[in-house]
Coordinates of C-alpha atoms and ligand atoms in Angstrom, one line a residue:
M1 CA 149.0 78.2 25.0
N2 CA 147.4 79.7 21.8
S3 CA 147.3 76.7 18.9
L4 CA 144.1 74.7 18.7
Q5 CA 145.7 71.7 20.2
D6 CA 146.6 74.3 23.0
I7 CA 143.3 74.5 23.6
W8 CA 142.4 70.9 23.4
N9 CA 144.5 70.4 25.7
S10 CA 143.5 72.7 28.0
I11 CA 139.7 71.6 27.7
I12 CA 141.0 67.9 28.0
G13 CA 142.9 69.3 31.6
I14 CA 139.3 70.3 32.9
L15 CA 137.9 67.3 31.5
S16 CA 139.8 65.3 33.6
S17 CA 139.3 67.1 37.0
K18 CA 135.4 65.6 36.0
L19 CA 135.6 62.4 34.3
T20 CA 137.1 59.3 35.0
P21 CA 140.7 58.4 33.2
T22 CA 139.0 55.7 31.4
S23 CA 136.5 57.6 30.0
I24 CA 138.6 60.1 29.1
K25 CA 140.9 57.2 27.3
T26 CA 137.2 55.5 25.6
W27 CA 136.3 59.0 24.3
F28 CA 138.9 61.4 23.5
E29 CA 141.5 59.3 22.9
D30 CA 140.8 59.9 19.0
C31 CA 138.7 63.0 18.9
T32 CA 141.2 65.7 17.5
P33 CA 140.0 69.1 17.7
V34 CA 139.8 70.9 13.6
A35 CA 138.9 74.7 14.1
L36 CA 137.5 77.6 16.7
N37 CA 135.4 79.2 13.8
D38 CA 133.8 81.7 14.4
G39 CA 132.1 80.8 17.6
T40 CA 131.6 76.3 16.8
L41 CA 134.5 74.1 17.8
I42 CA 134.6 71.3 15.1
L43 CA 136.1 68.6 16.6
H44 CA 136.9 64.9 14.9
T45 CA 136.2 61.1 16.0
T46 CA 137.0 58.2 14.6
T47 CA 133.4 56.3 13.9
E48 CA 129.7 57.7 14.2
L49 CA 129.6 55.6 17.7
K50 CA 132.1 57.6 19.2
R51 CA 130.2 61.0 17.6
S52 CA 126.8 60.0 18.9
I53 CA 128.2 59.4 23.2
L54 CA 130.5 61.9 23.0
Q55 CA 127.5 64.7 21.7
Q56 CA 124.9 62.7 24.0
R57 CA 127.3 62.2 26.9
F58 CA 129.8 65.0 26.5
E59 CA 128.4 67.8 24.5
G60 CA 128.2 69.5 27.6
E61 CA 131.0 69.3 29.7
I62 CA 133.1 70.6 26.0
K63 CA 130.6 73.8 26.3
E64 CA 131.4 74.0 29.7
A65 CA 135.0 73.7 29.8
L66 CA 135.2 76.0 26.6
R67 CA 132.9 78.9 29.0
E68 CA 135.8 78.0 31.8
I69 CA 138.7 79.1 29.4
F70 CA 136.8 82.0 27.0
S71 CA 134.2 83.4 29.2
C72 CA 131.4 82.5 26.1
D73 CA 129.5 80.3 25.1
F74 CA 130.8 78.4 21.7
D75 CA 128.8 75.5 19.7
I76 CA 130.1 71.8 19.0
L77 CA 130.0 70.4 15.3
I78 CA 131.3 67.0 16.1
L79 CA 133.0 65.3 12.4
A80 CA 133.3 61.4 12.3
G81 CA 134.9 59.2 10.0
D82 CA 136.0 60.6 6.9
E83 CA 133.5 64.0 7.1
E84 CA 135.4 66.8 6.5
Y85 CA 134.7 70.4 7.7
E86 CA 133.1 72.4 5.0
P87 CA 133.0 76.1 5.8
A88 CA 129.2 76.9 5.9
P89 CA 127.9 79.9 2.9
D90 CA 126.1 82.2 4.6
I91 CA 123.3 83.8 4.3
N92 CA 122.7 86.4 6.6
P93 CA 120.9 88.8 4.7
L94 CA 121.5 91.8 6.7
P95 CA 125.3 91.7 5.9
E96 CA 125.8 94.9 7.8
M97 CA 124.7 93.0 11.2
D98 CA 126.7 89.8 10.9
G99 CA 128.5 88.5 13.6
Y100 CA 126.6 91.5 15.8
T101 CA 124.6 89.3 17.8
F102 CA 123.0 88.6 21.5
E103 CA 125.2 85.7 21.9
N104 CA 128.2 88.1 21.4
F105 CA 127.4 90.9 23.5
I106 CA 128.9 90.6 26.6
V107 CA 126.4 92.2 30.1
G108 CA 127.8 93.9 33.1
K109 CA 126.5 96.9 35.0
C110 CA 127.6 99.2 32.4
N111 CA 125.1 97.9 29.4
E112 CA 122.5 95.1 31.5
F113 CA 119.3 97.6 31.7
A114 CA 119.8 98.2 27.2
Y115 CA 120.5 94.7 27.4
A116 CA 117.6 94.4 29.0
A117 CA 115.8 96.9 26.9
A118 CA 116.7 95.7 23.7
K119 CA 115.8 91.7 24.6
G120 CA 112.1 92.9 25.7
V121 CA 112.4 95.3 22.5
V122 CA 112.9 91.1 20.7
K123 CA 110.1 89.6 22.8
N124 CA 107.2 92.0 21.6
P125 CA 108.5 94.5 19.3
G126 CA 106.2 97.6 19.2
N127 CA 105.2 97.8 22.8
K128 CA 104.0 101.5 24.3
V129 CA 106.8 100.5 26.4
Y130 CA 109.9 99.9 24.6
N131 CA 108.6 101.8 22.0
P132 CA 110.9 103.8 20.8
L133 CA 113.6 102.2 22.5
F134 CA 116.4 105.2 22.7
I135 CA 119.6 103.8 23.3
Y136 CA 122.4 106.0 24.0
G137 CA 126.3 106.4 25.3
N138 CA 130.0 107.8 23.8
S139 CA 131.6 105.6 21.2
G140 CA 132.3 102.2 20.8
L141 CA 130.5 101.0 24.0
G142 CA 128.3 99.0 21.6
K143 CA 125.1 100.9 20.5
T144 CA 125.4 100.1 16.7
H145 CA 126.3 95.8 18.3
L146 CA 122.6 95.6 20.5
L147 CA 121.2 97.8 17.6
C148 CA 121.5 94.9 15.0
A149 CA 121.4 92.2 17.3
I150 CA 117.6 93.5 17.7
G151 CA 118.0 93.0 13.8
T152 CA 118.8 89.8 13.5
S153 CA 116.4 87.9 16.4
I154 CA 113.7 89.9 14.9
H155 CA 115.3 88.4 11.9
E156 CA 114.9 85.0 13.4
N157 CA 111.8 85.2 14.9
R158 CA 110.7 86.1 11.5
P159 CA 112.0 86.8 8.3
E160 CA 109.3 87.8 6.8
A161 CA 109.2 91.3 9.5
K162 CA 110.6 94.1 7.3
I163 CA 113.6 95.6 8.2
A164 CA 115.7 98.5 7.6
Y165 CA 118.8 99.5 8.9
I166 CA 120.3 103.4 8.8
K167 CA 122.3 105.8 9.5
G168 CA 121.4 109.6 10.9
D169 CA 123.7 110.9 7.8
D170 CA 123.0 107.9 5.4
F171 CA 118.8 108.7 6.4
T172 CA 119.7 112.3 5.4
N173 CA 122.0 112.1 2.0
E174 CA 119.4 109.2 0.1
M175 CA 116.9 111.9 1.2
V176 CA 118.7 114.9 -0.5
R177 CA 119.1 113.0 -3.3
S178 CA 115.4 111.6 -3.0
L179 CA 114.8 114.7 -3.9
K180 CA 117.3 115.5 -6.8
E181 CA 116.0 112.8 -8.9
G182 CA 112.3 113.0 -8.4
T183 CA 112.3 110.2 -6.1
A184 CA 110.9 111.8 -3.1
D185 CA 107.7 109.3 -2.6
E186 CA 109.8 106.4 -2.7
F187 CA 111.9 107.1 -0.2
R188 CA 109.1 107.8 1.7
Q189 CA 107.1 104.5 0.7
K190 CA 110.7 102.6 1.4
Y191 CA 110.8 103.4 4.9
R192 CA 107.7 104.5 6.2
G193 CA 106.3 100.9 5.6
V194 CA 108.9 98.3 7.5
D195 CA 107.8 96.4 10.3
L196 CA 111.6 97.2 12.3
F197 CA 113.2 100.9 12.3
L198 CA 116.7 100.7 13.2
V199 CA 118.6 104.2 13.5
D200 CA 122.2 104.1 14.1
D201 CA 123.7 107.3 15.0
I202 CA 120.5 109.4 15.5
Q203 CA 122.6 112.6 16.8
F204 CA 123.8 113.7 12.5
I205 CA 120.4 114.7 11.5
A206 CA 119.8 117.4 14.6
G207 CA 120.1 120.5 13.4
K208 CA 119.8 120.2 10.1
E209 CA 115.5 121.2 8.9
A210 CA 114.1 119.6 6.4
T211 CA 115.5 115.9 6.8
Q212 CA 114.3 116.7 10.8
E213 CA 110.5 117.1 9.2
E214 CA 110.8 114.0 6.9
F215 CA 111.8 111.9 10.2
F216 CA 109.2 113.0 12.1
H217 CA 106.9 112.0 9.4
T218 CA 108.2 108.5 8.6
F219 CA 108.5 108.0 12.9
N220 CA 105.2 109.1 13.1
S221 CA 103.4 106.2 10.6
I222 CA 105.7 103.3 11.4
Y223 CA 104.8 104.3 15.1
E224 CA 101.7 104.6 15.0
A225 CA 101.2 101.0 12.7
G226 CA 102.1 100.1 15.7
H227 CA 105.9 98.8 14.2
Q228 CA 108.8 99.1 16.6
I229 CA 111.4 102.1 16.0
V230 CA 114.9 101.4 17.8
I231 CA 117.4 105.2 17.8
T232 CA 120.9 105.4 19.1
S233 CA 123.0 108.6 19.8
D234 CA 125.7 109.5 21.3
R235 CA 123.8 111.3 23.8
P236 CA 120.7 111.5 25.2
P237 CA 117.9 113.9 23.7
I238 CA 118.4 116.3 26.1
D239 CA 121.6 116.8 25.2
M240 CA 121.1 117.1 21.4
L241 CA 120.6 121.7 21.7
R242 CA 119.6 121.6 17.9
L243 CA 117.0 118.6 17.6
D244 CA 113.7 119.6 16.4
D245 CA 111.7 119.6 19.7
R246 CA 108.6 117.6 18.5
L247 CA 111.3 114.8 18.0
R248 CA 112.7 115.3 21.5
T249 CA 109.2 114.7 22.2
R250 CA 109.0 111.3 20.4
F251 CA 112.3 110.0 21.4
E252 CA 111.7 110.7 25.5
G253 CA 108.0 109.3 25.3
G254 CA 109.4 105.1 25.0
M255 CA 112.6 103.5 27.1
M256 CA 116.3 105.4 27.1
A257 CA 118.3 103.1 28.4
D258 CA 121.9 104.7 28.0
V259 CA 125.5 101.9 28.1
K260 CA 128.9 103.2 29.6
P261 CA 132.4 102.3 29.7
P262 CA 132.6 99.0 31.0
D263 CA 133.8 97.8 34.5
V264 CA 137.1 96.0 34.7
E265 CA 135.3 92.6 35.3
T266 CA 133.5 93.5 32.3
R267 CA 136.2 94.2 30.4
M268 CA 138.0 91.0 31.5
A269 CA 135.0 89.3 30.0
I270 CA 135.6 91.5 26.7
I271 CA 139.1 90.5 26.3
R272 CA 138.7 86.9 27.2
N273 CA 135.4 86.8 24.7
K274 CA 137.4 88.1 22.2
A275 CA 140.6 87.1 22.3
G276 CA 138.4 83.4 22.4
H277 CA 136.8 84.2 19.1
L278 CA 140.1 84.5 17.2
G279 CA 141.2 81.3 19.3
M280 CA 143.4 82.8 21.0
Q281 CA 144.2 82.4 24.8
L282 CA 145.7 84.6 26.7
T283 CA 146.9 83.9 30.1
D284 CA 144.8 85.5 33.3
E285 CA 147.4 87.6 33.9
I286 CA 147.8 88.8 30.7
V287 CA 143.9 89.2 30.4
A288 CA 144.3 91.5 34.0
Y289 CA 146.7 93.8 32.6
M290 CA 144.3 94.8 30.1
A291 CA 141.5 95.5 31.0
E292 CA 143.4 97.9 33.6
K293 CA 145.0 99.7 30.9
I294 CA 142.5 99.8 28.5
T295 CA 139.9 101.4 30.2
S296 CA 137.1 103.3 28.0
N297 CA 136.5 101.6 25.1
V298 CA 135.2 98.6 23.3
R299 CA 136.3 99.1 20.5
Q300 CA 139.5 100.2 21.3
I301 CA 140.2 96.4 23.1
E302 CA 139.3 95.3 20.0
G303 CA 141.7 97.0 17.9
V304 CA 144.5 95.7 21.1
I305 CA 143.7 91.9 20.6
N306 CA 143.1 92.1 16.5
R307 CA 147.1 93.4 17.0
L308 CA 147.8 90.7 18.8
T309 CA 147.3 88.3 16.9
A310 CA 148.8 89.8 13.9
F311 CA 152.0 89.7 16.8
R312 CA 151.4 86.3 17.6
E313 CA 151.4 85.3 14.0
L314 CA 154.9 87.2 13.0
T315 CA 156.2 85.7 16.2
G316 CA 154.6 82.5 17.6
D317 CA 155.2 83.4 20.5
E318 CA 153.6 83.9 23.8
I319 CA 151.9 87.2 24.1
T320 CA 154.1 89.4 26.6
R321 CA 153.4 92.3 28.5
E322 CA 155.8 94.3 26.5
M323 CA 154.0 93.2 23.7
V324 CA 150.3 94.2 24.5
D325 CA 152.1 97.6 25.3
D326 CA 153.0 97.6 21.9
A327 CA 149.6 97.6 21.0
I328 CA 148.1 99.8 23.4
K329 CA 150.7 101.9 21.8
A330 CA 149.2 101.4 18.7
V331 CA 145.3 101.7 18.9
V332 CA 145.1 104.6 22.2
R333 CA 147.3 107.2 21.0
D334 CA 147.3 108.1 24.5
G335 CA 144.2 108.0 25.3
V336 CA 143.2 110.9 23.0
Y337 CA 141.3 111.7 19.5
V338 CA 143.5 113.4 16.8
P339 CA 141.1 113.5 14.2
T340 CA 142.8 114.1 10.9
P341 CA 142.1 117.7 8.9
E342 CA 140.3 115.5 6.3
T343 CA 138.5 113.4 8.3
I344 CA 137.0 117.1 10.1
L345 CA 136.9 119.1 6.6
S346 CA 134.8 115.9 5.4
E347 CA 132.5 116.0 8.5
I348 CA 131.8 119.6 7.9
S349 CA 130.9 119.2 4.3
R350 CA 128.3 117.0 5.5
Y351 CA 126.8 119.1 7.9
Y352 CA 126.6 121.8 5.7
Q353 CA 125.2 119.8 2.8
V354 CA 128.3 121.5 0.7
T355 CA 131.1 119.3 -0.7
E356 CA 134.9 119.6 0.1
D357 CA 135.6 121.9 -2.9
D358 CA 133.4 124.6 -2.2
I359 CA 135.1 124.9 1.7
K360 CA 138.6 124.9 -0.1
G361 CA 137.2 127.1 -3.0
V362 CA 136.3 130.8 -3.0
G363 CA 132.7 130.8 -3.1
R364 CA 130.8 133.7 -1.5
Q365 CA 127.1 131.9 -0.6
K366 CA 126.6 132.3 3.1
N367 CA 126.5 128.9 4.0
I368 CA 129.5 128.0 2.6
V369 CA 131.5 130.9 4.1
S370 CA 129.6 129.6 7.1
A371 CA 131.4 126.0 7.1
R372 CA 134.9 127.5 5.9
H373 CA 135.1 129.3 9.1
I374 CA 134.0 125.9 11.1
T375 CA 136.8 124.0 9.7
A376 CA 139.8 126.7 10.1
Y377 CA 138.3 126.5 13.6
L378 CA 138.2 123.0 14.5
I379 CA 141.2 122.2 12.6
R380 CA 143.2 124.2 14.9
N381 CA 140.7 123.3 17.8
L382 CA 141.2 119.7 17.2
T383 CA 144.5 119.4 15.8
N384 CA 148.5 120.1 16.5
L385 CA 148.6 121.5 12.8
P386 CA 149.4 125.2 12.6
L387 CA 148.5 128.1 11.5
S388 CA 150.6 127.6 7.9
G389 CA 149.8 123.6 8.0
I390 CA 145.7 125.0 8.2
G391 CA 146.1 127.7 5.7
D392 CA 148.2 124.9 2.8
F393 CA 145.4 122.0 3.5
L394 CA 142.9 125.4 3.1
N395 CA 143.8 127.1 -0.1
R396 CA 144.3 130.3 2.3
D397 CA 147.3 132.0 3.9
H398 CA 147.7 132.1 6.6
A399 CA 146.6 136.0 8.0
T400 CA 143.3 134.7 6.5
V401 CA 143.2 131.0 8.3
L402 CA 143.6 133.4 11.2
S403 CA 140.9 135.8 11.0
S404 CA 138.4 133.0 9.8
I405 CA 139.3 131.6 13.6
R406 CA 138.5 134.6 15.6
K407 CA 135.8 135.2 13.9
I408 CA 134.4 131.7 15.3
E409 CA 135.2 132.2 18.8
G410 CA 133.9 135.4 18.8
Q411 CA 130.0 134.0 17.2
I412 CA 130.4 131.1 20.4
K413 CA 130.8 133.8 22.8
T414 CA 128.0 135.3 21.3
D415 CA 125.6 132.8 19.0
K416 CA 123.8 130.5 21.3
D417 CA 123.0 129.0 18.3
M418 CA 127.2 129.0 16.6
A419 CA 128.1 127.2 20.2
A420 CA 125.7 124.1 19.8
T421 CA 126.5 123.7 16.2
I422 CA 130.1 123.5 16.6
R423 CA 129.9 121.9 19.5
D424 CA 127.6 119.5 17.6
I425 CA 129.7 118.6 14.8
T426 CA 133.1 118.7 17.4
S427 CA 130.8 115.2 18.8
N428 CA 130.2 114.0 15.3
I429 CA 133.9 114.5 14.5
N430 CA 134.8 112.0 17.4
S431 CA 132.7 109.1 17.0
R432 CA 134.6 108.8 13.7
Q433 CA 137.1 107.4 15.6
Ligands
ADP1 P1 128.6 102.1 19.3 O1 127.9 102.1 18.0 O2 128.3 102.0 20.7 O3 130.0 103.0 19.1 P2 129.7 99.3 18.7 O4 128.0 99.0 19.1 O5 130.3 99.4 17.1 O6 129.9 101.2 19.0 O7 131.2 98.7 19.3 C1 132.0 98.3 19.1 C2 132.7 97.3 18.9 O8 132.9 96.7 20.2 C3 132.1 96.6 18.3 O9 132.9 94.9 17.3 C4 131.9 95.8 19.2 O10 131.2 94.3 19.0 C5 131.9 95.5 20.7 N1 131.2 95.4 21.6 C6 130.6 96.8 22.4 N2 130.1 96.6 23.4 C7 130.5 95.8 23.9 C8 129.6 94.3 24.7 N3 129.4 93.9 25.8 N4 130.2 93.0 24.7 C9 130.6 92.5 23.3 N5 131.2 93.3 22.3 C10 130.8 94.5 22.4
MG2 MG1 127.7 102.5 17.0

């Protein structure tokens, strides 16, 4: 039940229960499916007349049938005669937001509040009730999706609006670079004059003083101009221990909305929807089985479905429970995310604004030495690498690694700031999964 023809047969099946056999024969006999692409079902019929009847009388019913099968909305495009289907060129000027819309966001109890708040922003950007909108929650639950959906919608409503999307860590990097290159003024202008400021993963700026200072001024000038700010984070401001208090107050001064892991109904709807967009129809049994097995994270659901599409293309078979199990095993890894030493190193290098070579090198500057100790400590705690392996990775012998680890263990007990730093960095690493 996977090919386009199968899907079309299901649609005809549903329509047959609502329409007379004569209607079906007259209007649908020479109507054929051409493609199912990016949320649009493309059909072909023989004459202009048939097309116009199909559009006027039956489009709604076809859409309803699609919704029944896939739990999501599709557009319908009907070609007639010798018209051919050419995929439309992409005119989205905000490429990084491509594909993240409100229409393809599945709403459930877990995210309905955040969804409504995001819609509220689109309706009334700059309104104090939703300014800033601060969306928080664990990784893979749709924060970036909602943030970009806001951008996409406002862009559609007001193509002239100046919209900036930036990740918290890129804000830091851009700022540092602009200071080095003597272009700090341009950097300031760039963000302070926008109508809509979308900041993804703000947690990355916590603990970085110069960045927080700059961000504070950027925030204020956008806010005071009555323009809209939307921020996402993997935790609420109160849990961002190293966040400047002035920023915390600002973040908490608008609307805060969390996204939670989806309940089983929402997971089933998401699975149907994602599979549908890839032109893959799963049986109810398989949908329920998947929803039962993948519980925490929408990104994982997507990963599993992508794998299944690949299996299907390889084997051409019906999706089975065994295939689902294999796909889950490949994607979820027993539910525990194990970062690589490279990821840990790169996160710490970013956090401390020192290079990876510095960390692996011999320099004795204070922040480099801290970064080095923390790298050893976190690799030990977050991966299964033995001390000798950590030593090889960091160009150190195993006794030196052990002494680094002990040092951090000691500091965590006595120094609140170190404990908070470790927690921040760990959380950043986990949000990279
Ligand atoms: P986060 O920013 O919270 O880590 P993302 O927004 O990147 O998560 O979501 C991860 C993936 O899951 C994206 O591809 C996104 O489109 C999808 N996703 C998350 N929540 C939903 C939802 N409610 N409906 C549809 N897709 C979703
Ligand atoms: Mg995100």
